[in-house]
PDB file of C-alpha atoms in Angstrom:
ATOM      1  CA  UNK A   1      10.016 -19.336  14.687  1.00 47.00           C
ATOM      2  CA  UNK A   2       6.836 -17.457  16.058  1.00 57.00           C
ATOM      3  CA  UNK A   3       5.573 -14.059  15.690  1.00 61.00           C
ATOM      4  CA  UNK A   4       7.926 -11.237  18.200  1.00 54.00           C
ATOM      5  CA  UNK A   5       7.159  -8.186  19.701  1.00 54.00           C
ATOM      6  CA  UNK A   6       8.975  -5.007  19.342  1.00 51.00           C
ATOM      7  CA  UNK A   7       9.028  -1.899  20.339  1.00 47.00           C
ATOM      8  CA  UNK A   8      10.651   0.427  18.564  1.00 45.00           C
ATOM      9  CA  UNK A   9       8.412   3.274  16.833  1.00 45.00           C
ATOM     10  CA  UNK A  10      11.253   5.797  15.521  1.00 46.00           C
ATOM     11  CA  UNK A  11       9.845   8.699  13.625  1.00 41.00           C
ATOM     12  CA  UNK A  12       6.685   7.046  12.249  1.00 48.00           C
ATOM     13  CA  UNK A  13       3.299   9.172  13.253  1.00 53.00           C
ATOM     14  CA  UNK A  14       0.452   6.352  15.008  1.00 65.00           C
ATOM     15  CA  UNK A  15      -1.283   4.413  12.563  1.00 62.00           C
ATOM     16  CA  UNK A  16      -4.677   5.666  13.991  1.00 63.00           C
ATOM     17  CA  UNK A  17      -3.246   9.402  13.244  1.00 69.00           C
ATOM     18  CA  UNK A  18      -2.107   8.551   9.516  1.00 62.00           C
ATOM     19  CA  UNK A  19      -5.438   6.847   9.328  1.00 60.00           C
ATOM     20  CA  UNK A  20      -7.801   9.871   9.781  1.00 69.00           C
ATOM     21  CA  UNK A  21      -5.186  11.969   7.994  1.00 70.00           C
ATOM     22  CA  UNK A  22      -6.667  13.225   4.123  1.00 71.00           C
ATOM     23  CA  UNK A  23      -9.307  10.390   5.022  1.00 86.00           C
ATOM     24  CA  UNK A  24     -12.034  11.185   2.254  1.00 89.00           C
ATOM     25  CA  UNK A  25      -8.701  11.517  -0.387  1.00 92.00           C
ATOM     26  CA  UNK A  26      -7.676   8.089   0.335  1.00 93.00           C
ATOM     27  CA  UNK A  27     -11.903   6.557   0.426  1.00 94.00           C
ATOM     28  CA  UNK A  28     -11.622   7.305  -3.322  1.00 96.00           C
ATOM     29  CA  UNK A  29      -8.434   5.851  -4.037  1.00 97.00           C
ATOM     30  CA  UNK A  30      -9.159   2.626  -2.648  1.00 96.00           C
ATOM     31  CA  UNK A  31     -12.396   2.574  -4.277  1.00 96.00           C
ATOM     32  CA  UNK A  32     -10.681   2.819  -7.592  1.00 97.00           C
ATOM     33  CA  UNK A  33      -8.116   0.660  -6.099  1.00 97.00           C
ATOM     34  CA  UNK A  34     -10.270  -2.199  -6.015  1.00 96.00           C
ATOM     35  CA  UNK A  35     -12.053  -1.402  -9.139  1.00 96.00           C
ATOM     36  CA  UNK A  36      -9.401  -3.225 -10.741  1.00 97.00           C
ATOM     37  CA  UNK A  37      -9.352  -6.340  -8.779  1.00 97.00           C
ATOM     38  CA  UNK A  38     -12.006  -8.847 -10.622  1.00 96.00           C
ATOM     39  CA  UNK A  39     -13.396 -11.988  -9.015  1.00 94.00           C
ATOM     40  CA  UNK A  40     -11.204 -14.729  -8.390  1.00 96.00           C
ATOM     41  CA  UNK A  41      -7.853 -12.846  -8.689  1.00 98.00           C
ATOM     42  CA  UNK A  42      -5.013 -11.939  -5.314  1.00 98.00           C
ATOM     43  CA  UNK A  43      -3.828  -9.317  -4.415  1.00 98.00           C
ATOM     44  CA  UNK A  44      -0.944  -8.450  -2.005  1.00 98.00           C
ATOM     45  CA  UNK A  45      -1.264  -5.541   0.378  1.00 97.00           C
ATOM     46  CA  UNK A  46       1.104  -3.547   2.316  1.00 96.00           C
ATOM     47  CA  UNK A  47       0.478  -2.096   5.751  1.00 92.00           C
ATOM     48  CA  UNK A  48      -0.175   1.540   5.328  1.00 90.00           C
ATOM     49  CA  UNK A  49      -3.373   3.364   5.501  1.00 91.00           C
ATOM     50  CA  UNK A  50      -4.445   4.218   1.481  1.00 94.00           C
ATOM     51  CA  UNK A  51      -4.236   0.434   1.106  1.00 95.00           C
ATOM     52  CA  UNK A  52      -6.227  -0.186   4.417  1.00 94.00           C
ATOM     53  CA  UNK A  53      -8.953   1.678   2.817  1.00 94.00           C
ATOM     54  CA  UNK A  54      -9.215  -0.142  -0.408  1.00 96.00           C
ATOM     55  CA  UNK A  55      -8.852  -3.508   1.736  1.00 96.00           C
ATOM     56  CA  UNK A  56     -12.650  -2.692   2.941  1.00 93.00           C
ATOM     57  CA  UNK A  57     -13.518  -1.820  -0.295  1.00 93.00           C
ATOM     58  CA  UNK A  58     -12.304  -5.135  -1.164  1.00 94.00           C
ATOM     59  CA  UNK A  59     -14.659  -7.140   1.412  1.00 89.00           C
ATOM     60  CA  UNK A  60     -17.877  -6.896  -1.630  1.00 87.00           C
ATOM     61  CA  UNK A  61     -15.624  -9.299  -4.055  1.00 94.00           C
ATOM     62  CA  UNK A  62     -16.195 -12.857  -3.948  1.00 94.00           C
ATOM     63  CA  UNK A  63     -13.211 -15.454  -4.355  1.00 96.00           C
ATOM     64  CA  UNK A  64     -10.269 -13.041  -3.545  1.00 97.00           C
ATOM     65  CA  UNK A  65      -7.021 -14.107  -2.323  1.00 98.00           C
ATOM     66  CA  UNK A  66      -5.571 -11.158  -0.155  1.00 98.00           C
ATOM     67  CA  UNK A  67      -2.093 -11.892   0.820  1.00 98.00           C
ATOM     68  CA  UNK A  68      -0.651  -9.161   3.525  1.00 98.00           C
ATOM     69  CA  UNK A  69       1.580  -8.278   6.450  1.00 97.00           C
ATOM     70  CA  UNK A  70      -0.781  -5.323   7.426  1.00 96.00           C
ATOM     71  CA  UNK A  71      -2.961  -6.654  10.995  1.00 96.00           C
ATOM     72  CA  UNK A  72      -5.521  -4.251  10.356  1.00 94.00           C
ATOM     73  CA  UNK A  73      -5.736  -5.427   6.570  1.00 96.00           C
ATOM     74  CA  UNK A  74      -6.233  -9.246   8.057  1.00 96.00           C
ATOM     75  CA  UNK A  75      -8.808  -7.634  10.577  1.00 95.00           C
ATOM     76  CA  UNK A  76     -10.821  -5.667   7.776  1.00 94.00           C
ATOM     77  CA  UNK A  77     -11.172  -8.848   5.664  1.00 96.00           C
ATOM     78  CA  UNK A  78     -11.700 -11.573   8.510  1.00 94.00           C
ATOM     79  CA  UNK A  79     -15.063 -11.250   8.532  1.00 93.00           C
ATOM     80  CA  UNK A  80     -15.678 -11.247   4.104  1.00 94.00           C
ATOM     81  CA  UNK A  81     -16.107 -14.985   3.594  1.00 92.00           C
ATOM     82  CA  UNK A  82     -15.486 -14.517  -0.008  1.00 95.00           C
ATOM     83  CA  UNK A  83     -11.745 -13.260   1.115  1.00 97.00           C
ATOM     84  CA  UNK A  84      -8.972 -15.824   1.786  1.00 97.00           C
ATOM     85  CA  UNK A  85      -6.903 -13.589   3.695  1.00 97.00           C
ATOM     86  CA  UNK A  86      -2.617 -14.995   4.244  1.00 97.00           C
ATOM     87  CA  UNK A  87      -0.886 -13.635   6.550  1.00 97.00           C
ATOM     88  CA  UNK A  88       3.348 -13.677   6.223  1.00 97.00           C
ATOM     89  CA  UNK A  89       5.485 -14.613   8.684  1.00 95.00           C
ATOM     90  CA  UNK A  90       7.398 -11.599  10.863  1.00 96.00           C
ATOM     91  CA  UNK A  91       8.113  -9.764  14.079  1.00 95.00           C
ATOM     92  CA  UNK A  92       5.242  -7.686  14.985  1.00 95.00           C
ATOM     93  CA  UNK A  93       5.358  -4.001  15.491  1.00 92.00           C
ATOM     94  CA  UNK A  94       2.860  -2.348  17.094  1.00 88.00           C
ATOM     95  CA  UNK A  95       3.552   1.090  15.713  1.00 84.00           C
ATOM     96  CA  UNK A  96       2.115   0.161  12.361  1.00 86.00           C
ATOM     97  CA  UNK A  97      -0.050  -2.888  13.395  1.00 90.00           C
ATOM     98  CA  UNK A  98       2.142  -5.282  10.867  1.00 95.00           C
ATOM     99  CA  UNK A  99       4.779  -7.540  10.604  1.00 96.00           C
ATOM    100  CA  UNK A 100       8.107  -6.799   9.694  1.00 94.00           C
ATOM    101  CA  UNK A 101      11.576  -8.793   9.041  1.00 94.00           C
ATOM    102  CA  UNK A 102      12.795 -11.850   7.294  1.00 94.00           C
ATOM    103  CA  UNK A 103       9.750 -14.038   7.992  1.00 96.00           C
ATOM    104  CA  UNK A 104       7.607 -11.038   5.714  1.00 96.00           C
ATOM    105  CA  UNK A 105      10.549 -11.282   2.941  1.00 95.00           C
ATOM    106  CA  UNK A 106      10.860 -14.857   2.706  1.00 96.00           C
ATOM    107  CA  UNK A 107       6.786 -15.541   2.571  1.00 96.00           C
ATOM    108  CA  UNK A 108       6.723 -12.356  -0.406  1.00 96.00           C
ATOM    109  CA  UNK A 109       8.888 -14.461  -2.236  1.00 95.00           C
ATOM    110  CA  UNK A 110       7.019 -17.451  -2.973  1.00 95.00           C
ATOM    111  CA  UNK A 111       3.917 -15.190  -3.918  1.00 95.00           C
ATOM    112  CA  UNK A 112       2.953 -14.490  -7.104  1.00 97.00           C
ATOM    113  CA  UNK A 113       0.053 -12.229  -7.526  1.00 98.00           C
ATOM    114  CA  UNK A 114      -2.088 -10.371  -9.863  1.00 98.00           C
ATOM    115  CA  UNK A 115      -2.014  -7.132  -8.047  1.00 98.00           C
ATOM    116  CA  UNK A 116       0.348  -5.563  -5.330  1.00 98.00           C
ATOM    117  CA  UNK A 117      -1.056  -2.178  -3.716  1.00 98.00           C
ATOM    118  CA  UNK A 118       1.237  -0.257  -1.810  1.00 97.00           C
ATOM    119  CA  UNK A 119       1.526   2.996  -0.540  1.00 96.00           C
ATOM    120  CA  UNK A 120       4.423   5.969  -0.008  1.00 96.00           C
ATOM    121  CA  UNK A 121       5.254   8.597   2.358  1.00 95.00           C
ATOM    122  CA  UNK A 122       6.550  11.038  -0.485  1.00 97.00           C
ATOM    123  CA  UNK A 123       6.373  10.761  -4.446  1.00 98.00           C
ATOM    124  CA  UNK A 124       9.316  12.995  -5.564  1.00 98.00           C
ATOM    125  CA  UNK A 125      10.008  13.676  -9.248  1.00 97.00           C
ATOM    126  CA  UNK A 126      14.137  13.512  -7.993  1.00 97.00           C
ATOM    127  CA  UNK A 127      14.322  10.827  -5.775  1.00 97.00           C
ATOM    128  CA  UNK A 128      11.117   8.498  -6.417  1.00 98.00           C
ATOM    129  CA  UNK A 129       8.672   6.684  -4.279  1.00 98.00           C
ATOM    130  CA  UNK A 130      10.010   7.080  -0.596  1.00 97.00           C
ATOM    131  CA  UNK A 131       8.742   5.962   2.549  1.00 96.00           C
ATOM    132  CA  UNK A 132       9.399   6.815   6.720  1.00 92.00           C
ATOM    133  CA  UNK A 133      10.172   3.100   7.004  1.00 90.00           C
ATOM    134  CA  UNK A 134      13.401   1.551   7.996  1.00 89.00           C
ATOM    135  CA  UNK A 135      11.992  -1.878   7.521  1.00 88.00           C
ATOM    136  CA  UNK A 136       9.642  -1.064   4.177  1.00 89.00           C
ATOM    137  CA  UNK A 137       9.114  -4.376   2.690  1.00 91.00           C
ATOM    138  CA  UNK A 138      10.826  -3.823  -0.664  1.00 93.00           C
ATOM    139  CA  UNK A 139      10.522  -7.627  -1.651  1.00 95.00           C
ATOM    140  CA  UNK A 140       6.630  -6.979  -1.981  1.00 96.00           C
ATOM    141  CA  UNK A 141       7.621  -5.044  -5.368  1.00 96.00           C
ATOM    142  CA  UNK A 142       8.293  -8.431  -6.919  1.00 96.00           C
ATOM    143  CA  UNK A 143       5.049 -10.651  -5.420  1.00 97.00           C
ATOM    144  CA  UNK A 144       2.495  -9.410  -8.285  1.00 97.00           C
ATOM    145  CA  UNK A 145       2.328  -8.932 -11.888  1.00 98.00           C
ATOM    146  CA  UNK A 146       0.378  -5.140 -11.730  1.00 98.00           C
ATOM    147  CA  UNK A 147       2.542  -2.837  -9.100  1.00 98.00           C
ATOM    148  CA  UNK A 148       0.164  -0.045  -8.191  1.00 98.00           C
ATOM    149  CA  UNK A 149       1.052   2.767  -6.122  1.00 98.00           C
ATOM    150  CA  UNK A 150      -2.411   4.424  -3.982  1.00 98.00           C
ATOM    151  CA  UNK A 151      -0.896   7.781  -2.986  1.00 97.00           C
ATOM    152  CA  UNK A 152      -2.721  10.702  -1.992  1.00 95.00           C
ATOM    153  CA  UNK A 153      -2.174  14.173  -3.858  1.00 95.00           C
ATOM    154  CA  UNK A 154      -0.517  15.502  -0.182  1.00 94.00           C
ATOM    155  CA  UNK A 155       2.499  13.267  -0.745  1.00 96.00           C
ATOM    156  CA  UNK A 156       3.162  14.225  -4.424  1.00 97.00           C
ATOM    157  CA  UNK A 157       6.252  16.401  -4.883  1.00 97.00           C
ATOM    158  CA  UNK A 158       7.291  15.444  -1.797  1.00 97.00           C
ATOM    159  CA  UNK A 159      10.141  13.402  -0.287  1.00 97.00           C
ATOM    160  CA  UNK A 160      11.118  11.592   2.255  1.00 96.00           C
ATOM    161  CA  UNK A 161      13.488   9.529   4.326  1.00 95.00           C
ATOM    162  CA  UNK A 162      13.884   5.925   2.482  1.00 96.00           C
ATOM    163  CA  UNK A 163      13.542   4.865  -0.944  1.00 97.00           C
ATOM    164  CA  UNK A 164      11.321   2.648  -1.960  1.00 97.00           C
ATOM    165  CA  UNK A 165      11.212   2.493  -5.783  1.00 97.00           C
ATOM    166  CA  UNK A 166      11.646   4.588  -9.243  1.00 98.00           C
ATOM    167  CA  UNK A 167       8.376   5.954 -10.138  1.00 98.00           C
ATOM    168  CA  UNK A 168       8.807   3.991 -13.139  1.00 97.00           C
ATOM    169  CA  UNK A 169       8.828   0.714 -11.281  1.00 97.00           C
ATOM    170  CA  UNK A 170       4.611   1.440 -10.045  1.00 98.00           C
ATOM    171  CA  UNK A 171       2.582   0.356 -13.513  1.00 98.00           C
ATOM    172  CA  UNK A 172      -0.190   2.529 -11.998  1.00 98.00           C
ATOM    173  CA  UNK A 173      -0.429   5.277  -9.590  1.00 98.00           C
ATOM    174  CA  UNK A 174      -3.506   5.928  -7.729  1.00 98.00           C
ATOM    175  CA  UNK A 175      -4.297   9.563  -6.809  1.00 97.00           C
ATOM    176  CA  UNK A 176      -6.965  11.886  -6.237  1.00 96.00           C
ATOM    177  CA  UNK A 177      -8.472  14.949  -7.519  1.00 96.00           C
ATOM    178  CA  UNK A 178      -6.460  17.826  -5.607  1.00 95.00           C
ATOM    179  CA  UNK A 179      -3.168  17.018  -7.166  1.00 96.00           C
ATOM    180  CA  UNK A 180      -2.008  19.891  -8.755  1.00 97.00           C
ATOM    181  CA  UNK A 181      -2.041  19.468 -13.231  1.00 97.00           C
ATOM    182  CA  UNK A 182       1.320  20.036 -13.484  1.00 97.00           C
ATOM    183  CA  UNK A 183       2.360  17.327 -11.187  1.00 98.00           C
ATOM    184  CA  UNK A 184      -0.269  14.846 -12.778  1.00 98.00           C
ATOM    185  CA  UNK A 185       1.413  15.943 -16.386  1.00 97.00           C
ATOM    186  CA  UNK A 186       4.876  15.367 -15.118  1.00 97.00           C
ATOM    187  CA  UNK A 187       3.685  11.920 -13.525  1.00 98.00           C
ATOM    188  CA  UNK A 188       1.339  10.576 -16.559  1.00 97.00           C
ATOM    189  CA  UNK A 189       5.331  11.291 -18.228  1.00 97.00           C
ATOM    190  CA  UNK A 190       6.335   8.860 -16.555  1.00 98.00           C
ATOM    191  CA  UNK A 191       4.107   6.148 -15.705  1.00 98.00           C
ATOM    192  CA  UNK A 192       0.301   5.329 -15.541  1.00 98.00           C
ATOM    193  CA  UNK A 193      -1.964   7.832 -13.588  1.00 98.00           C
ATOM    194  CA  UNK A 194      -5.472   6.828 -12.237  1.00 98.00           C
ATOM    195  CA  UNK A 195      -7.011   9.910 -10.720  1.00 97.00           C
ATOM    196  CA  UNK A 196     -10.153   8.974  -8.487  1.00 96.00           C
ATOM    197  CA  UNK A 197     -13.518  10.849  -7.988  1.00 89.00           C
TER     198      UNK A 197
END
């Protein structure tokens, strides 16, 4: 079936609003983001904002495959013609300017990537990566061999409504400089910790 509309927004804050929020935080994560993507690799990208940044970081590589369910990702890259940007199947929400639903699970499954970026609403050392999103696309865990988490240091010791993941599950977390040293020691613990200048 085609692309739907719906409307519901629930308690998630407009995509423009999370955009400009700790906007020169999340500039440097997704410029280290991207650091790790090489020429001629894919790399699957959710829909929230960190990972919207590093997707126009992203434009400057040559022979990517981007595979997303993010609209504003697929408008960032539609213009790089060294990107080959796929777009999953879904109902569109206008909330988040993505797709959501079975047609977004059933298209992560057959992917296979080298790197899925994804972001969080919360980090919490209790409860792990959480998220604001009913519909969070937990099948996108499983559509790349490197899971990375871009997060910025606001969200860290946090939590929130849904969960996502076990910290354990990201093989690399993405952060910047104001995170406090005794959450970056309690997170480098745990897993991987990349923190961007």
């Amino acid at each position: 079936i085609g692309a739907l509309i719906e409307h519901w927004h629930g308690m998630e804050i407009g995509f423009s609003e999370r955009l400009e929020k700790m906007a020169p935080a999340k500039k440097t994560i997704g410029k280290a983001a991207v650091s790790l993507v090489h020429d001629g690799e894919s790399v699957v990208f959710d829909s929230g904002t960190t990972t919207l940044y590093a997707a126009r970081e992203l434009r400057f590589h040559r022979n990517v495959v981007v595979v997303t369910f993010s609209l504003a990702v697929l408008e960032e890259l539609a213009s790089a013609e060294e990107i080959r940007v796929e777009l999953t199947g879904g109902v569109y929400r206008s909330s988040s300017h993505d797709l959501i639903g079975h047609g977004v699970a059933d298209s992560l499954k057959s992917i296979y990537a080298d790197h899925v970026m994804f972001g969080a609403t919360a980090v919490s050392f209790n409860r792990g990566v959480m998220v604001e999103d009913p519909d969070a696309q937990r099948e996108m865990l499983q559509a790349g061999k490197q899971k990375v988490l871009l997060v910025d240091s606001s969200k860290i010791g946090m939590e929130a409504t849904y969960r996502l993941c076990d910290i354990e599950d990201c093989d690399l977390i993405v952060t910047d400089r104001m995170l406090p040293s005794a959450h970056l020691d309690r997170l480098r613990k745990i897993t991987q910790v990349h923190v961007a200048d």
